[in-house]
Amino acid sequence: MATAVLSRKAGVIVGDDVLKLFNYAQEKNFAIPAINVTSSSTVVAALEAARDAKAPIILQMSQGGAAYFAGKGVDNKNQEASIAGAVAGANYIRSVAPAYGIPVILHTDHCAKKLLPWLDGMLSADEAYFKTHGEPLFSSHMIDLSEEAVDWNIKTTAEYLKRAAPLKQWLEMEIGITGGEEDGVNNEDVDNNSLYTQPEDIYEIYKTLSPISPYFSIAAGFGNVHGVYKPGNVKLQPGLLKKHQAYVKEKIGAKEEKPVFLVFHGGSGSTVEDFREAISYGVVKVNLDTDLQWAYLTGIRDYVLNKQEYIKTQVGNPDGEDKPNKKYYDPRVWVREGEKTMTKRIIIALDDFNTAGKL
Ligand SMILES: [Zn+2]
């Protein structure tokens, strides 16, 4: 059981616990879904799913999601709203997660080059938190320089890992392009396609980062897309991940079959077979956002459509002209319906990724 290997069994886990959990996931062939959260409501929907499925969970905030946590009315110049929102969200998650009795990895999503001030701001918050608590505020962050030149991507990622290492903080990086259908690629010649990361790149990253810290993972492009698109020209090739592991293993002379922690981006819309194949090659985290946005909406949508006659006026409905409608328009009633459908969809993901029942 995963909790047997963890020093902190419930709440936000950091440092060696994160490493141990990802090792355990590789060993037992499961991946932890990373749920994009934008509010206390989406946080609790995700925590409830993980608790009910007896699984660990990763909660992550994107730069936009973090700003939303602070409020859309706040100016985001110099990433101030995104920093404040991420810190607020992190403190909220740290406060409520223990009540759910499951381990939670607190993570931040894609940070591209132009957003680096956001990451810098969060790292300052981590260092301040470390001074008083002996651990970083966030379990991990993601840096995404995949649109930049490969050399610069690796070099800059290494600098950030150096800053995170004394905190024993995890860093996820991205290589290759995780595109959309509009990238319109020809996948006939897979190995020459920029959508697909090459094993040499993975080894180069491993070689550069592993002397700095063991706390890193790689999101490698293997034809995945962000968002749900109609079937297009991009074809998922999870088999490439197996090649990456084999190449690194051979180069470093590793005993283990899966020396690299891999991350699956753009999971929405993929098949269970794709997920399970990728997980068998050492994927420990799968990002899932688009499908959950849809799931959250459906509960609220259906409620509003089914209760139309009860929410048009504050007083008066089909049961009587003077009947009050307060119990229908209280946000705890209709927002809750979105939480329920989101929770259900996350439980499906926990089953798909073999995570359910692993605590
Ligand atoms: Zn990505």
mmCIF file of C-alpha atoms and ligand atoms in Angstrom:
data_model
loop_
_atom_site.group_PDB
_atom_site.id
_atom_site.type_symbol
_atom_site.label_atom_id
_atom_site.label_comp_id
_atom_site.label_asym_id
_atom_site.label_seq_id
_atom_site.Cartn_x
_atom_site.Cartn_y
_atom_site.Cartn_z
ATOM 1 C CA MET A 1 0.000 0.000 0.000
ATOM 2 C CA ALA A 2 1.241 3.471 -0.907
ATOM 3 C CA THR A 3 0.746 4.906 2.563
ATOM 4 C CA ALA A 4 3.136 2.269 3.954
ATOM 5 C CA VAL A 5 6.034 3.936 2.109
ATOM 6 C CA LEU A 6 5.095 7.493 3.083
ATOM 7 C CA SER A 7 6.183 9.330 6.216
ATOM 8 C CA ARG A 8 3.133 11.639 5.930
ATOM 9 C CA LYS A 9 0.027 9.593 5.203
ATOM 10 C CA ALA A 10 -2.503 12.383 4.743
ATOM 11 C CA GLY A 11 -2.405 15.957 3.511
ATOM 12 C CA VAL A 12 0.146 17.647 1.258
ATOM 13 C CA ILE A 13 3.307 15.554 0.889
ATOM 14 C CA VAL A 14 6.751 16.876 -0.078
ATOM 15 C CA GLY A 15 10.361 15.850 -0.721
ATOM 16 C CA ASP A 16 11.204 12.172 -0.258
ATOM 17 C CA ASP A 17 7.533 11.261 0.094
ATOM 18 C CA VAL A 18 6.879 12.501 -3.439
ATOM 19 C CA LEU A 19 9.847 10.490 -4.720
ATOM 20 C CA LYS A 20 8.688 7.401 -2.833
ATOM 21 C CA LEU A 21 5.143 7.733 -4.138
ATOM 22 C CA PHE A 22 6.296 8.039 -7.747
ATOM 23 C CA ASN A 23 8.648 5.067 -7.295
ATOM 24 C CA TYR A 24 5.787 3.081 -5.844
ATOM 25 C CA ALA A 25 3.566 4.093 -8.784
ATOM 26 C CA GLN A 26 6.154 2.826 -11.281
ATOM 27 C CA GLU A 27 6.574 -0.391 -9.352
ATOM 28 C CA LYS A 28 2.812 -1.034 -9.145
ATOM 29 C CA ASN A 29 2.003 0.258 -12.629
ATOM 30 C CA PHE A 30 -0.246 3.162 -11.879
ATOM 31 C CA ALA A 31 -0.208 6.897 -12.562
ATOM 32 C CA ILE A 32 -1.635 9.674 -10.447
ATOM 33 C CA PRO A 33 -4.064 11.999 -12.188
ATOM 34 C CA ALA A 34 -3.197 15.685 -11.971
ATOM 35 C CA ILE A 35 -6.383 17.668 -11.597
ATOM 36 C CA ASN A 36 -6.463 21.336 -12.565
ATOM 37 C CA VAL A 37 -8.152 23.241 -9.755
ATOM 38 C CA THR A 38 -9.375 26.821 -9.982
ATOM 39 C CA SER A 39 -11.516 27.237 -6.862
ATOM 40 C CA SER A 40 -12.256 25.700 -3.478
ATOM 41 C CA SER A 41 -15.162 23.919 -5.167
ATOM 42 C CA THR A 42 -12.980 22.106 -7.716
ATOM 43 C CA VAL A 43 -10.442 21.308 -4.979
ATOM 44 C CA VAL A 44 -13.017 19.545 -2.815
ATOM 45 C CA ALA A 45 -14.501 17.705 -5.815
ATOM 46 C CA ALA A 46 -11.050 16.258 -6.533
ATOM 47 C CA LEU A 47 -10.243 15.439 -2.900
ATOM 48 C CA GLU A 48 -13.584 13.691 -2.505
ATOM 49 C CA ALA A 49 -12.932 11.524 -5.571
ATOM 50 C CA ALA A 50 -9.499 10.471 -4.316
ATOM 51 C CA ARG A 51 -10.810 9.755 -0.817
ATOM 52 C CA ASP A 52 -13.706 7.650 -2.132
ATOM 53 C CA ALA A 53 -11.417 5.730 -4.509
ATOM 54 C CA LYS A 54 -8.706 5.278 -1.828
ATOM 55 C CA ALA A 55 -6.079 6.875 -4.048
ATOM 56 C CA PRO A 56 -3.425 9.584 -3.917
ATOM 57 C CA ILE A 57 -4.098 12.682 -6.031
ATOM 58 C CA ILE A 58 -2.208 15.586 -7.592
ATOM 59 C CA LEU A 59 -3.856 19.003 -7.471
ATOM 60 C CA GLN A 60 -2.361 21.571 -9.797
ATOM 61 C CA MET A 61 -2.949 25.214 -10.556
ATOM 62 C CA SER A 62 -2.186 26.745 -13.924
ATOM 63 C CA GLN A 63 -1.056 30.357 -14.211
ATOM 64 C CA GLY A 64 -4.570 31.340 -15.282
ATOM 65 C CA GLY A 65 -6.198 29.092 -12.703
ATOM 66 C CA ALA A 66 -4.041 30.609 -9.981
ATOM 67 C CA ALA A 67 -5.059 34.127 -11.058
ATOM 68 C CA TYR A 68 -8.677 32.979 -10.932
ATOM 69 C CA PHE A 69 -8.108 31.846 -7.338
ATOM 70 C CA ALA A 70 -7.128 35.453 -6.538
ATOM 71 C CA GLY A 71 -10.130 36.795 -8.485
ATOM 72 C CA LYS A 72 -10.643 37.832 -12.096
ATOM 73 C CA GLY A 73 -10.937 41.432 -10.957
ATOM 74 C CA VAL A 74 -7.318 41.574 -9.824
ATOM 75 C CA ASP A 75 -4.769 43.050 -12.215
ATOM 76 C CA ASN A 76 -2.188 40.421 -13.163
ATOM 77 C CA LYS A 77 0.691 42.731 -14.049
ATOM 78 C CA ASN A 78 4.028 41.121 -13.203
ATOM 79 C CA GLN A 79 2.060 37.921 -12.435
ATOM 80 C CA GLU A 80 0.954 39.394 -9.108
ATOM 81 C CA ALA A 81 -2.518 37.820 -9.206
ATOM 82 C CA SER A 82 -1.128 34.456 -10.333
ATOM 83 C CA ILE A 83 1.417 34.448 -7.495
ATOM 84 C CA ALA A 84 -1.079 35.563 -4.837
ATOM 85 C CA GLY A 85 -3.726 33.129 -6.117
ATOM 86 C CA ALA A 86 -1.328 30.172 -6.212
ATOM 87 C CA VAL A 87 -0.156 30.882 -2.662
ATOM 88 C CA ALA A 88 -3.770 31.269 -1.464
ATOM 89 C CA GLY A 89 -4.795 28.048 -3.198
ATOM 90 C CA ALA A 90 -1.795 26.226 -1.747
ATOM 91 C CA ASN A 91 -2.609 27.336 1.791
ATOM 92 C CA TYR A 92 -6.249 26.368 1.326
ATOM 93 C CA ILE A 93 -5.303 22.909 0.011
ATOM 94 C CA ARG A 94 -2.792 22.423 2.839
ATOM 95 C CA SER A 95 -5.550 23.251 5.356
ATOM 96 C CA VAL A 96 -8.305 20.992 4.020
ATOM 97 C CA ALA A 97 -6.389 18.035 2.523
ATOM 98 C CA PRO A 98 -5.685 16.261 5.872
ATOM 99 C CA ALA A 99 -9.455 16.098 6.504
ATOM 100 C CA TYR A 100 -9.757 13.780 3.491
ATOM 101 C CA GLY A 101 -7.165 11.344 4.840
ATOM 102 C CA ILE A 102 -5.231 10.929 1.581
ATOM 103 C CA PRO A 103 -1.787 12.044 0.381
ATOM 104 C CA VAL A 104 -1.897 15.032 -1.982
ATOM 105 C CA ILE A 105 0.833 16.363 -4.243
ATOM 106 C CA LEU A 106 0.476 20.131 -4.555
ATOM 107 C CA HIS A 107 1.724 21.170 -7.966
ATOM 108 C CA THR A 108 1.678 24.065 -10.437
ATOM 109 C CA ASP A 109 1.106 23.582 -14.157
ATOM 110 C CA HIS A 110 2.826 24.805 -17.365
ATOM 111 C CA CYS A 111 5.116 27.787 -16.899
ATOM 112 C CA ALA A 112 6.374 29.019 -20.248
ATOM 113 C CA LYS A 113 9.307 31.422 -20.718
ATOM 114 C CA LYS A 114 7.186 34.579 -20.577
ATOM 115 C CA LEU A 115 5.571 33.381 -17.339
ATOM 116 C CA LEU A 116 8.830 32.741 -15.462
ATOM 117 C CA PRO A 117 8.172 35.694 -13.078
ATOM 118 C CA TRP A 118 5.204 33.616 -11.829
ATOM 119 C CA LEU A 119 7.486 30.677 -11.036
ATOM 120 C CA ASP A 120 10.040 33.023 -9.445
ATOM 121 C CA GLY A 121 7.341 34.471 -7.200
ATOM 122 C CA MET A 122 6.152 31.037 -6.114
ATOM 123 C CA LEU A 123 9.717 29.892 -5.420
ATOM 124 C CA SER A 124 10.177 32.919 -3.164
ATOM 125 C CA ALA A 125 7.040 31.844 -1.293
ATOM 126 C CA ASP A 126 8.473 28.294 -1.081
ATOM 127 C CA GLU A 127 11.760 29.551 0.361
ATOM 128 C CA ALA A 128 9.947 31.697 2.931
ATOM 129 C CA TYR A 129 7.747 28.735 3.910
ATOM 130 C CA PHE A 130 10.814 26.502 4.134
ATOM 131 C CA LYS A 131 12.414 28.866 6.686
ATOM 132 C CA THR A 132 9.548 28.410 9.130
ATOM 133 C CA HIS A 133 8.316 24.883 8.275
ATOM 134 C CA GLY A 134 11.388 23.071 6.944
ATOM 135 C CA GLU A 135 9.591 22.217 3.706
ATOM 136 C CA PRO A 136 8.444 24.118 0.584
ATOM 137 C CA LEU A 137 4.873 25.424 0.291
ATOM 138 C CA PHE A 138 4.321 23.493 -2.956
ATOM 139 C CA SER A 139 5.345 19.857 -3.464
ATOM 140 C CA SER A 140 6.368 20.578 -7.034
ATOM 141 C CA HIS A 141 6.281 22.978 -9.956
ATOM 142 C CA MET A 142 6.357 22.644 -13.698
ATOM 143 C CA ILE A 143 8.589 24.571 -16.060
ATOM 144 C CA ASP A 144 7.686 24.378 -19.743
ATOM 145 C CA LEU A 145 10.346 25.689 -22.089
ATOM 146 C CA SER A 146 9.434 23.202 -24.817
ATOM 147 C CA GLU A 147 8.827 25.989 -27.322
ATOM 148 C CA GLU A 148 12.396 27.250 -26.904
ATOM 149 C CA ALA A 149 15.621 25.793 -28.299
ATOM 150 C CA VAL A 150 16.376 22.424 -26.681
ATOM 151 C CA ASP A 151 19.774 23.515 -25.280
ATOM 152 C CA TRP A 152 18.307 26.598 -23.648
ATOM 153 C CA ASN A 153 15.361 24.592 -22.336
ATOM 154 C CA ILE A 154 17.641 22.074 -20.598
ATOM 155 C CA LYS A 155 20.110 24.691 -19.320
ATOM 156 C CA THR A 156 17.389 26.929 -17.855
ATOM 157 C CA THR A 157 15.485 23.994 -16.364
ATOM 158 C CA ALA A 158 18.731 22.921 -14.676
ATOM 159 C CA GLU A 159 19.080 26.386 -13.108
ATOM 160 C CA TYR A 160 15.589 26.160 -11.654
ATOM 161 C CA LEU A 161 16.227 22.637 -10.384
ATOM 162 C CA LYS A 162 19.308 23.992 -8.578
ATOM 163 C CA ARG A 163 17.088 26.503 -6.801
ATOM 164 C CA ALA A 164 14.470 23.840 -5.921
ATOM 165 C CA ALA A 165 16.947 21.148 -4.839
ATOM 166 C CA PRO A 166 17.783 22.486 -1.321
ATOM 167 C CA LEU A 167 14.022 22.491 -0.626
ATOM 168 C CA LYS A 168 13.755 18.880 -1.894
ATOM 169 C CA GLN A 169 11.155 20.215 -4.261
ATOM 170 C CA TRP A 170 10.068 18.356 -7.384
ATOM 171 C CA LEU A 171 10.359 19.944 -10.852
ATOM 172 C CA GLU A 172 8.545 18.713 -13.938
ATOM 173 C CA MET A 173 9.853 19.827 -17.309
ATOM 174 C CA GLU A 174 8.627 19.465 -20.879
ATOM 175 C CA ILE A 175 10.397 18.587 -24.086
ATOM 176 C CA GLY A 176 8.929 18.389 -27.566
ATOM 177 C CA ILE A 177 5.685 19.912 -28.656
ATOM 178 C CA THR A 178 2.430 18.719 -27.168
ATOM 179 C CA GLY A 179 0.300 20.103 -29.909
ATOM 180 C CA GLY A 180 -3.247 20.317 -31.145
ATOM 181 C CA GLU A 181 -4.896 19.111 -34.281
ATOM 182 C CA GLU A 182 -4.065 22.361 -35.974
ATOM 183 C CA ASP A 183 -0.417 21.370 -35.939
ATOM 184 C CA GLY A 184 -1.437 19.200 -38.882
ATOM 185 C CA VAL A 185 1.570 16.937 -38.970
ATOM 186 C CA ASN A 186 2.378 14.064 -41.177
ATOM 187 C CA ASN A 187 3.056 11.120 -38.894
ATOM 188 C CA GLU A 188 4.277 8.762 -41.595
ATOM 189 C CA ASP A 189 7.846 9.266 -40.475
ATOM 190 C CA VAL A 190 7.467 9.237 -36.735
ATOM 191 C CA ASP A 191 11.087 9.607 -35.725
ATOM 192 C CA ASN A 192 11.611 12.773 -37.727
ATOM 193 C CA ASN A 193 8.568 14.469 -36.404
ATOM 194 C CA SER A 194 8.962 17.404 -34.035
ATOM 195 C CA LEU A 195 5.833 16.308 -32.184
ATOM 196 C CA TYR A 196 7.698 13.288 -30.948
ATOM 197 C CA THR A 197 10.569 13.655 -28.488
ATOM 198 C CA GLN A 198 13.694 11.702 -29.354
ATOM 199 C CA PRO A 199 15.428 9.304 -26.887
ATOM 200 C CA GLU A 200 18.669 11.310 -27.221
ATOM 201 C CA ASP A 201 16.895 14.380 -25.842
ATOM 202 C CA ILE A 202 15.589 12.422 -22.873
ATOM 203 C CA TYR A 203 19.066 11.147 -22.098
ATOM 204 C CA GLU A 204 20.526 14.645 -22.399
ATOM 205 C CA ILE A 205 17.961 15.903 -19.870
ATOM 206 C CA TYR A 206 18.583 12.974 -17.535
ATOM 207 C CA LYS A 207 22.355 13.446 -17.733
ATOM 208 C CA THR A 208 22.092 17.169 -16.963
ATOM 209 C CA LEU A 209 19.456 17.079 -14.227
ATOM 210 C CA SER A 210 20.204 13.917 -12.242
ATOM 211 C CA PRO A 211 23.514 15.177 -10.745
ATOM 212 C CA ILE A 212 21.583 18.185 -9.367
ATOM 213 C CA SER A 213 18.631 16.377 -7.791
ATOM 214 C CA PRO A 214 16.617 13.169 -8.163
ATOM 215 C CA TYR A 215 13.366 15.124 -7.902
ATOM 216 C CA PHE A 216 12.431 15.695 -11.525
ATOM 217 C CA SER A 217 10.146 14.297 -14.195
ATOM 218 C CA ILE A 218 9.842 14.719 -17.933
ATOM 219 C CA ALA A 219 6.747 15.409 -20.025
ATOM 220 C CA ALA A 220 7.783 14.111 -23.400
ATOM 221 C CA GLY A 221 5.761 14.710 -26.543
ATOM 222 C CA PHE A 222 4.571 11.457 -28.085
ATOM 223 C CA GLY A 223 1.749 12.814 -30.205
ATOM 224 C CA ASN A 224 -0.429 13.967 -27.311
ATOM 225 C CA VAL A 225 -2.665 16.988 -27.642
ATOM 226 C CA HIS A 226 -3.861 19.544 -25.127
ATOM 227 C CA GLY A 227 -7.628 19.569 -25.268
ATOM 228 C CA VAL A 228 -10.077 17.353 -27.093
ATOM 229 C CA TYR A 229 -9.984 17.498 -30.865
ATOM 230 C CA LYS A 230 -11.656 15.542 -33.579
ATOM 231 C CA PRO A 231 -9.365 12.749 -34.702
ATOM 232 C CA GLY A 232 -6.794 14.476 -36.830
ATOM 233 C CA ASN A 233 -3.320 13.862 -38.085
ATOM 234 C CA VAL A 234 -1.647 13.550 -34.713
ATOM 235 C CA LYS A 235 -1.364 9.965 -33.624
ATOM 236 C CA LEU A 236 -0.443 8.932 -30.114
ATOM 237 C CA GLN A 237 2.690 6.765 -29.976
ATOM 238 C CA PRO A 238 3.110 5.582 -26.352
ATOM 239 C CA GLY A 239 5.664 3.040 -27.590
ATOM 240 C CA LEU A 240 8.149 5.916 -27.886
ATOM 241 C CA LEU A 241 8.215 6.154 -24.089
ATOM 242 C CA LYS A 242 9.452 2.568 -23.901
ATOM 243 C CA LYS A 243 12.283 3.544 -26.261
ATOM 244 C CA HIS A 244 13.213 6.490 -24.016
ATOM 245 C CA GLN A 245 13.468 4.266 -20.943
ATOM 246 C CA ALA A 246 15.486 1.618 -22.795
ATOM 247 C CA TYR A 247 17.878 4.233 -24.206
ATOM 248 C CA VAL A 248 18.538 5.908 -20.840
ATOM 249 C CA LYS A 249 18.865 2.526 -19.109
ATOM 250 C CA GLU A 250 21.490 1.421 -21.607
ATOM 251 C CA LYS A 251 23.409 4.725 -21.479
ATOM 252 C CA ILE A 252 23.653 4.866 -17.682
ATOM 253 C CA GLY A 253 23.834 1.107 -17.163
ATOM 254 C CA ALA A 254 20.832 1.197 -14.836
ATOM 255 C CA LYS A 255 19.427 -1.939 -13.276
ATOM 256 C CA GLU A 256 15.862 -0.691 -13.252
ATOM 257 C CA GLU A 257 13.736 -0.906 -16.392
ATOM 258 C CA LYS A 258 12.246 2.558 -15.910
ATOM 259 C CA PRO A 259 14.976 4.991 -14.816
ATOM 260 C CA VAL A 260 12.966 8.090 -15.841
ATOM 261 C CA PHE A 261 9.771 9.498 -14.315
ATOM 262 C CA LEU A 262 7.526 10.368 -17.245
ATOM 263 C CA VAL A 263 4.450 12.587 -17.403
ATOM 264 C CA PHE A 264 1.525 12.311 -19.821
ATOM 265 C CA HIS A 265 0.184 15.720 -20.862
ATOM 266 C CA GLY A 266 -3.058 16.288 -22.724
ATOM 267 C CA GLY A 267 -4.772 13.174 -21.364
ATOM 268 C CA SER A 268 -8.334 14.242 -22.178
ATOM 269 C CA GLY A 269 -9.788 12.248 -25.041
ATOM 270 C CA SER A 270 -7.226 9.410 -24.943
ATOM 271 C CA THR A 271 -8.268 5.763 -24.652
ATOM 272 C CA VAL A 272 -7.797 3.573 -21.579
ATOM 273 C CA GLU A 273 -5.471 1.377 -23.652
ATOM 274 C CA ASP A 274 -3.283 4.411 -24.463
ATOM 275 C CA PHE A 275 -3.114 5.382 -20.784
ATOM 276 C CA ARG A 276 -2.303 1.880 -19.594
ATOM 277 C CA GLU A 277 0.356 1.365 -22.238
ATOM 278 C CA ALA A 278 2.000 4.710 -21.357
ATOM 279 C CA ILE A 279 1.812 3.882 -17.636
ATOM 280 C CA SER A 280 3.522 0.540 -18.230
ATOM 281 C CA TYR A 281 6.485 2.533 -19.635
ATOM 282 C CA GLY A 282 6.935 4.608 -16.486
ATOM 283 C CA VAL A 283 4.365 7.414 -16.708
ATOM 284 C CA VAL A 284 3.604 8.400 -13.096
ATOM 285 C CA LYS A 285 1.398 11.458 -13.661
ATOM 286 C CA VAL A 286 -1.341 12.147 -16.184
ATOM 287 C CA ASN A 287 -2.713 15.649 -16.707
ATOM 288 C CA LEU A 288 -6.453 15.800 -17.064
ATOM 289 C CA ASP A 289 -8.221 19.124 -17.450
ATOM 290 C CA THR A 290 -10.542 19.463 -20.431
ATOM 291 C CA ASP A 291 -12.690 16.417 -19.612
ATOM 292 C CA LEU A 292 -13.084 17.657 -16.051
ATOM 293 C CA GLN A 293 -14.164 21.131 -17.118
ATOM 294 C CA TRP A 294 -16.837 19.397 -19.147
ATOM 295 C CA ALA A 295 -17.804 17.116 -16.259
ATOM 296 C CA TYR A 296 -18.127 20.063 -13.850
ATOM 297 C CA LEU A 297 -20.388 21.886 -16.272
ATOM 298 C CA THR A 298 -22.737 18.967 -16.918
ATOM 299 C CA GLY A 299 -23.960 18.745 -13.323
ATOM 300 C CA ILE A 300 -24.707 22.466 -13.150
ATOM 301 C CA ARG A 301 -26.170 22.537 -16.661
ATOM 302 C CA ASP A 302 -28.570 19.679 -15.961
ATOM 303 C CA TYR A 303 -29.605 21.202 -12.662
ATOM 304 C CA VAL A 304 -30.393 24.559 -14.262
ATOM 305 C CA LEU A 305 -32.288 22.950 -17.149
ATOM 306 C CA ASN A 306 -34.298 20.616 -14.907
ATOM 307 C CA LYS A 307 -35.094 23.256 -12.303
ATOM 308 C CA GLN A 308 -35.893 26.092 -14.700
ATOM 309 C CA GLU A 309 -39.299 26.799 -13.220
ATOM 310 C CA TYR A 310 -37.811 26.984 -9.714
ATOM 311 C CA ILE A 311 -35.065 29.487 -10.442
ATOM 312 C CA LYS A 312 -36.752 32.126 -12.584
ATOM 313 C CA THR A 313 -37.997 34.129 -9.628
ATOM 314 C CA GLN A 314 -37.118 34.231 -5.952
ATOM 315 C CA VAL A 315 -40.685 33.379 -5.022
ATOM 316 C CA GLY A 316 -43.213 31.307 -6.996
ATOM 317 C CA ASN A 317 -42.828 27.968 -8.767
ATOM 318 C CA PRO A 318 -45.063 25.167 -10.189
ATOM 319 C CA ASP A 319 -45.873 24.112 -6.605
ATOM 320 C CA GLY A 320 -47.495 27.452 -5.770
ATOM 321 C CA GLU A 321 -47.402 31.184 -6.496
ATOM 322 C CA ASP A 322 -46.023 32.050 -3.078
ATOM 323 C CA LYS A 323 -43.587 29.144 -2.713
ATOM 324 C CA PRO A 324 -40.040 30.369 -1.935
ATOM 325 C CA ASN A 325 -37.183 29.189 -4.211
ATOM 326 C CA LYS A 326 -34.275 29.809 -1.835
ATOM 327 C CA LYS A 327 -33.418 26.138 -1.486
ATOM 328 C CA TYR A 328 -33.082 25.917 -5.300
ATOM 329 C CA TYR A 329 -30.856 28.952 -5.876
ATOM 330 C CA ASP A 330 -28.500 28.589 -2.914
ATOM 331 C CA PRO A 331 -25.047 28.123 -4.575
ATOM 332 C CA ARG A 332 -24.379 25.215 -2.204
ATOM 333 C CA VAL A 333 -27.123 23.358 -4.064
ATOM 334 C CA TRP A 334 -26.343 24.044 -7.728
ATOM 335 C CA VAL A 335 -22.537 24.384 -7.490
ATOM 336 C CA ARG A 336 -22.586 21.101 -5.573
ATOM 337 C CA GLU A 337 -24.116 19.393 -8.629
ATOM 338 C CA GLY A 338 -20.995 20.358 -10.627
ATOM 339 C CA GLU A 339 -18.778 18.983 -7.869
ATOM 340 C CA LYS A 340 -20.641 15.665 -7.967
ATOM 341 C CA THR A 341 -20.235 15.177 -11.720
ATOM 342 C CA MET A 342 -16.580 16.249 -11.547
ATOM 343 C CA THR A 343 -15.948 13.788 -8.688
ATOM 344 C CA LYS A 344 -17.537 10.970 -10.708
ATOM 345 C CA ARG A 345 -15.336 11.712 -13.715
ATOM 346 C CA ILE A 346 -12.174 11.750 -11.567
ATOM 347 C CA ILE A 347 -13.107 8.368 -10.083
ATOM 348 C CA ILE A 348 -13.260 7.013 -13.657
ATOM 349 C CA ALA A 349 -9.756 8.419 -14.282
ATOM 350 C CA LEU A 350 -8.484 6.831 -11.064
ATOM 351 C CA ASP A 351 -9.767 3.473 -12.354
ATOM 352 C CA ASP A 352 -8.352 4.060 -15.840
ATOM 353 C CA PHE A 353 -4.890 4.846 -14.465
ATOM 354 C CA ASN A 354 -4.934 1.906 -11.970
ATOM 355 C CA THR A 355 -4.738 4.373 -9.063
ATOM 356 C CA ALA A 356 -7.949 3.400 -7.289
ATOM 357 C CA GLY A 357 -7.446 1.287 -4.170
ATOM 358 C CA LYS A 358 -3.693 1.910 -4.025
ATOM 359 C CA LEU A 359 -3.651 3.565 -0.581
HETATM 360 ZN ZN ZN B 1 2.403 20.143 -21.740
#
